[in-house]
Coordinates of C-alpha atoms in Angstrom, one line a residue:
M1 CA 23.0 46.5 125.2
S2 CA 22.0 43.3 123.9
P3 CA 24.1 40.3 123.2
L4 CA 23.8 40.6 119.5
I5 CA 24.8 44.3 119.4
W6 CA 27.6 43.7 121.8
S7 CA 28.9 41.0 119.7
L8 CA 28.4 42.9 116.5
L9 CA 30.7 46.0 118.1
I10 CA 33.3 43.5 119.3
T11 CA 33.5 41.6 115.9
S12 CA 33.7 45.0 114.0
L13 CA 36.5 46.3 116.4
A14 CA 38.6 43.1 116.0
T15 CA 37.9 43.2 112.2
S16 CA 38.8 46.8 111.5
T17 CA 42.3 46.5 113.5
I18 CA 42.9 43.4 111.5
I19 CA 41.9 45.2 108.2
T20 CA 44.4 48.1 109.1
M21 CA 47.2 45.5 110.3
S22 CA 47.2 43.5 106.9
S23 CA 46.7 46.2 104.2
H24 CA 49.1 47.7 102.1
H25 CA 47.0 50.5 100.6
W26 CA 46.5 53.9 102.5
L27 CA 42.6 54.0 101.6
L28 CA 42.1 50.5 103.2
A29 CA 44.1 51.4 106.2
W30 CA 42.3 54.5 106.7
V31 CA 39.0 52.6 106.3
G32 CA 40.2 50.2 109.0
L33 CA 41.1 53.1 111.4
E34 CA 37.6 54.9 110.8
L35 CA 35.5 51.7 111.3
N36 CA 37.7 50.9 114.6
T37 CA 36.8 54.3 116.0
L38 CA 33.1 54.0 115.2
S39 CA 33.1 50.5 116.8
I40 CA 34.6 51.5 120.2
L41 CA 32.5 54.8 120.4
P42 CA 29.1 52.8 121.5
V43 CA 31.3 50.8 123.9
I44 CA 32.5 54.0 125.7
I45 CA 29.2 55.5 125.8
K46 CA 27.5 52.6 127.0
S47 CA 26.9 53.4 130.7
H48 CA 24.9 56.6 129.6
H49 CA 26.8 58.8 132.2
P50 CA 27.8 62.4 131.5
R51 CA 31.5 61.5 131.9
A52 CA 30.9 58.6 129.2
T53 CA 29.3 61.1 127.0
E54 CA 32.3 63.7 127.2
A55 CA 34.7 60.7 126.9
A56 CA 33.1 59.5 123.6
T57 CA 33.0 63.0 122.3
K58 CA 36.6 63.6 123.0
Y59 CA 37.7 60.3 121.6
F60 CA 35.7 60.8 118.4
L61 CA 37.1 64.3 117.6
I62 CA 40.7 63.3 118.2
Q63 CA 40.5 60.2 116.3
A64 CA 38.5 62.0 113.5
A65 CA 41.3 64.8 113.4
A66 CA 44.0 62.2 113.1
A67 CA 42.2 60.0 110.5
A68 CA 41.7 63.5 108.5
L69 CA 45.3 64.0 108.7
I70 CA 46.4 60.7 107.5
L71 CA 44.0 60.9 104.5
L72 CA 45.3 64.2 103.7
A73 CA 48.8 63.0 103.9
S74 CA 48.2 59.9 101.8
T75 CA 46.3 61.6 99.1
L76 CA 49.5 64.0 98.8
N77 CA 51.6 61.1 98.5
A78 CA 49.7 59.4 96.0
W79 CA 49.8 62.7 94.1
Q80 CA 53.5 62.9 94.3
T81 CA 54.2 59.4 93.7
G82 CA 51.3 58.1 91.8
H83 CA 50.4 55.1 93.9
W84 CA 48.8 54.2 97.3
S85 CA 51.4 51.9 98.8
I86 CA 52.1 52.3 102.5
M87 CA 55.6 50.9 102.0
H88 CA 56.4 53.8 99.6
T89 CA 55.8 57.0 101.3
S90 CA 57.7 60.0 100.7
A91 CA 59.8 61.8 103.6
H92 CA 57.4 64.9 103.7
T93 CA 54.0 62.8 103.9
T94 CA 55.8 60.5 106.3
T95 CA 56.3 63.3 108.8
I96 CA 52.5 64.3 108.8
I97 CA 51.4 60.8 109.1
T98 CA 53.6 60.1 112.1
L99 CA 52.4 63.1 113.7
A100 CA 48.8 61.9 113.2
I101 CA 49.4 58.4 114.4
L102 CA 51.2 59.9 117.7
L103 CA 48.1 61.9 118.2
K104 CA 45.9 58.7 117.9
L105 CA 48.3 57.0 120.6
G106 CA 48.2 59.8 122.9
I107 CA 51.8 60.6 122.8
A108 CA 52.9 63.7 124.9
P109 CA 52.6 66.7 123.9
M110 CA 49.4 65.5 122.4
H111 CA 48.3 63.6 125.4
G112 CA 45.6 65.8 127.1
W113 CA 42.6 63.7 125.9
Y114 CA 43.8 60.4 126.7
P115 CA 43.5 60.6 130.6
E116 CA 40.2 62.2 130.4
V117 CA 38.8 59.5 127.8
L118 CA 40.0 56.4 130.2
Q119 CA 38.6 58.2 133.3
G120 CA 35.1 58.6 131.6
S121 CA 35.2 54.8 130.6
T122 CA 34.7 51.6 132.5
M123 CA 37.6 49.6 133.5
N124 CA 37.2 47.1 130.6
T125 CA 36.8 49.8 128.0
A126 CA 39.9 51.5 129.4
L127 CA 41.7 48.2 129.0
I128 CA 40.6 48.1 125.5
I129 CA 41.6 51.6 124.6
S130 CA 45.0 50.8 126.4
T131 CA 45.9 47.8 124.7
W132 CA 43.9 46.7 121.6
Q133 CA 43.2 50.2 120.2
K134 CA 47.1 50.6 120.1
L135 CA 47.6 47.8 117.5
A136 CA 46.4 49.6 114.4
P137 CA 48.4 52.9 114.8
L138 CA 51.5 51.1 116.0
T139 CA 51.3 48.7 112.7
L140 CA 51.3 51.8 110.4
L141 CA 54.1 53.1 112.2
Y142 CA 56.0 49.8 111.8
L143 CA 55.2 49.7 108.1
I144 CA 56.5 53.3 107.1
N145 CA 59.7 52.4 109.1
N146 CA 61.7 52.4 105.8
N147 CA 61.7 56.3 105.9
P148 CA 60.9 57.4 109.5
P149 CA 61.3 60.8 111.0
T150 CA 64.0 59.7 113.5
N151 CA 64.4 63.0 115.3
I152 CA 60.7 63.6 115.9
L153 CA 60.2 60.0 117.2
L154 CA 63.2 60.2 119.5
L155 CA 62.0 63.7 121.0
M156 CA 58.5 62.5 121.3
G157 CA 59.4 59.4 123.0
V158 CA 61.5 61.3 125.6
I159 CA 59.0 63.9 126.2
S160 CA 56.3 61.2 126.5
A161 CA 58.3 59.2 129.0
L162 CA 58.9 62.4 131.1
A163 CA 55.3 63.7 131.0
G164 CA 53.8 60.2 131.9
G165 CA 56.2 59.8 134.8
W166 CA 56.0 63.4 136.3
I167 CA 52.1 64.1 135.8
G168 CA 51.3 60.8 136.9
L169 CA 52.7 61.6 140.4
N170 CA 49.8 64.0 141.0
Q171 CA 47.0 61.5 140.2
T172 CA 44.8 59.7 142.6
Q173 CA 42.4 58.0 140.4
T174 CA 43.7 54.3 139.2
R175 CA 42.4 54.8 135.6
K176 CA 44.3 58.2 135.2
I177 CA 47.5 56.8 136.8
M178 CA 47.3 53.7 134.3
A179 CA 46.7 56.5 131.5
F180 CA 50.0 58.4 132.5
S181 CA 51.5 54.7 132.8
S182 CA 50.5 54.1 129.2
I183 CA 51.8 57.5 127.9
A184 CA 55.2 56.7 129.4
H185 CA 55.2 53.2 128.1
M186 CA 54.5 54.3 124.5
G187 CA 57.1 57.0 124.7
W188 CA 59.7 54.2 125.5
L189 CA 57.8 52.0 122.5
I190 CA 58.2 54.8 119.8
I191 CA 61.9 55.1 120.5
T192 CA 62.2 51.5 119.9
L193 CA 61.4 52.1 116.2
N194 CA 64.7 53.7 115.7
L195 CA 66.5 50.8 117.2
S196 CA 65.0 47.6 116.4
L197 CA 61.7 46.2 114.9
H198 CA 62.2 43.0 116.9
L199 CA 62.6 45.0 120.0
T200 CA 59.4 46.9 119.3
T201 CA 57.5 43.8 119.1
T202 CA 58.7 42.6 122.2
T203 CA 58.4 45.9 124.2
M204 CA 54.6 46.0 122.7
M205 CA 53.9 42.4 123.7
I206 CA 55.3 42.9 127.2
Y207 CA 53.5 46.2 127.7
M208 CA 50.1 44.7 126.6
I209 CA 50.4 41.7 129.0
T210 CA 51.4 43.9 132.1
T211 CA 48.6 46.5 131.4
T212 CA 46.1 44.0 131.1
A213 CA 47.1 42.0 134.2
M214 CA 46.8 45.3 135.9
F215 CA 43.6 46.4 134.6
M216 CA 42.0 43.0 135.3
S217 CA 43.3 43.1 138.8
L218 CA 41.8 46.6 139.3
N219 CA 38.5 45.7 137.8
T220 CA 38.4 42.5 140.0
T221 CA 39.1 44.2 143.2
T222 CA 36.8 47.2 142.3
T223 CA 39.6 49.7 143.1
K224 CA 39.0 53.0 141.3
T225 CA 41.1 55.4 143.5
M226 CA 44.2 55.1 145.9
T227 CA 42.1 54.9 148.9
D228 CA 40.4 52.1 147.5
M229 CA 43.8 50.4 147.2
G230 CA 43.7 50.1 151.0
M231 CA 40.7 47.7 150.9
A232 CA 41.9 45.5 148.2
W233 CA 43.8 43.3 150.8
T234 CA 40.6 42.4 152.6
Q235 CA 39.0 41.2 149.5
S236 CA 41.7 38.7 148.4
P237 CA 45.1 38.7 149.6
P238 CA 46.7 36.1 147.1
L239 CA 45.3 38.5 144.1
T240 CA 46.5 41.7 145.8
S241 CA 49.8 40.1 146.3
M242 CA 50.0 39.4 142.3
M243 CA 48.7 43.0 141.7
M244 CA 51.5 44.4 143.9
I245 CA 54.0 42.3 141.9
T246 CA 52.4 43.5 138.6
L247 CA 52.8 47.1 139.6
M248 CA 56.4 46.4 140.2
S249 CA 56.8 44.9 136.9
L250 CA 55.1 48.0 135.0
G251 CA 57.8 50.1 137.2
G252 CA 60.5 48.1 135.5
L253 CA 62.1 46.4 138.6
P254 CA 64.5 43.3 138.0
P255 CA 64.0 40.4 137.9
L256 CA 60.3 41.1 136.8
T257 CA 59.1 41.0 133.1
G258 CA 58.8 44.8 132.9
F259 CA 62.7 45.2 133.4
T260 CA 63.5 43.5 130.2
P261 CA 62.3 46.1 127.6
K262 CA 63.8 49.2 129.4
W263 CA 67.2 47.4 130.0
L264 CA 67.5 46.3 126.4
I265 CA 66.3 49.9 125.1
L266 CA 68.9 51.9 127.4
N267 CA 71.6 49.2 126.2
N268 CA 70.8 49.8 122.4
L269 CA 70.8 53.6 123.0
C270 CA 74.3 53.3 124.7
H271 CA 75.4 51.4 121.8
M272 CA 74.3 54.0 119.3
N273 CA 76.3 56.6 121.5
L274 CA 73.0 58.4 122.3
L275 CA 74.1 59.1 126.0
F276 CA 71.7 62.1 126.4
P277 CA 68.5 60.4 125.7
T278 CA 69.8 57.4 127.6
I279 CA 70.3 59.4 130.7
I280 CA 66.7 61.3 130.4
L281 CA 65.1 58.0 130.0
A282 CA 66.6 56.4 133.0
M283 CA 65.7 59.3 135.0
A284 CA 62.0 59.5 133.6
S285 CA 61.6 56.0 134.8
L286 CA 62.0 57.0 138.4
P287 CA 58.9 58.9 138.7
S288 CA 56.8 56.1 137.2
L289 CA 58.4 53.8 139.5
F290 CA 57.7 56.0 142.6
F291 CA 53.7 56.3 141.9
Y292 CA 53.8 52.2 141.3
I293 CA 55.6 51.6 144.6
R294 CA 53.0 54.4 146.2
L295 CA 50.2 52.2 144.9
A296 CA 51.9 49.0 146.5
Y297 CA 52.3 50.7 149.9
F298 CA 48.6 51.8 150.0
T299 CA 47.7 48.2 149.1
T300 CA 49.7 46.6 151.6
L301 CA 50.8 48.9 154.4
T302 CA 47.8 51.2 155.0
T303 CA 45.0 48.5 155.3
P304 CA 42.0 50.1 157.4
P305 CA 40.4 48.1 160.0
N306 CA 37.5 46.2 158.4
T307 CA 34.6 45.1 160.8
T308 CA 32.2 43.8 157.8
N309 CA 31.8 40.3 156.5
T310 CA 33.8 40.3 153.2
H311 CA 34.7 36.6 152.7
H312 CA 32.3 36.3 150.0
K313 CA 34.1 38.6 148.0
W314 CA 36.9 35.8 147.8
R315 CA 34.7 33.7 145.6
F316 CA 35.5 35.2 142.2
K317 CA 33.9 33.7 139.2
P318 CA 36.0 30.9 137.5
P319 CA 36.4 32.5 133.8
L320 CA 37.6 35.6 135.5
I321 CA 40.3 33.7 137.5
A322 CA 41.2 31.5 134.4
G323 CA 42.1 34.8 132.5
L324 CA 43.5 36.7 135.4
T325 CA 46.0 34.2 136.6
P326 CA 47.9 33.6 133.4
A327 CA 48.1 37.4 132.7
T328 CA 49.6 38.2 136.2
S329 CA 52.0 35.2 136.0
L330 CA 53.3 36.4 132.6
A331 CA 53.5 40.1 133.9
A332 CA 55.9 38.9 136.7
L333 CA 57.7 36.0 135.5
L334 CA 58.3 36.1 131.7
L335 CA 61.9 37.2 132.2
P336 CA 63.7 33.8 131.8
L337 CA 61.9 33.4 128.3
M338 CA 63.3 37.0 126.9
P339 CA 66.4 35.7 125.2
M340 CA 64.4 33.1 123.2
M341 CA 61.5 35.6 122.3
I342 CA 64.1 38.3 121.2
S343 CA 66.3 36.0 119.1

């Protein structure tokens, strides 16, 4: 792909997300979502591999179906209320739009397409799908928060946290493990929409930082399977140590950054006397923590003997280290700044 086409696609991808995030008109938001989908498809199919073609087809069908539901619901809302404002959406159409957005996000039980798309994509494309592509749908959920379907969001969030943890136990591909990690984190995230919008923003920011750091670490060490994790230490011990700490942060171990949103969400649920969802979420975090610890175990304690000359792999490109070092540092050491950020 030529640099001109690549820059055009990235610019279109960024612009479409900004259009959706800044719009107050349903048609303009729908146009942004469609432009966002059309921009990412050539990026997914860039490798010209059958798996990439399959991933692009699945992504297109799911996103097109979700966008069609959003357009249908917004048209019904305009017919009922007489305007297209996102802030004034009726309760019936809000439910349809919420289900369509949850489909775009890959929330369980509508998550079947998400791990397959990430597995068929490159590591950098999977990073974009797991982070940047979440912003526009979550912004729409944020904007219709004046009349949210509380029970649906709470139920979907709990199911997603459970599914992401339990199904992720059976995976050996790092991209699929990160996909189910994303599904579980999205479950925690949409639950915060019922609690506090400030907490939602904080949770999303921490999720993007930790996921970006993890994908960049996996891409740098070229670890695509759990077996490859055993070879990561021979490539760069310092980077592998930071990758292990990032895994623990994704699992929510204190005193790392990822502990903060889970602690605050469980605390808010207890204050609202929602004890049953609190217990389920706390238990759902244990399977996720298990496969994070399993990845760290493969990285540090099962290093196979290496007789090849691998010292050249230590010499990573300076731009890559310049981006990876702040990402891993924030993913592990952001906890002391949390009170200032939340307030």
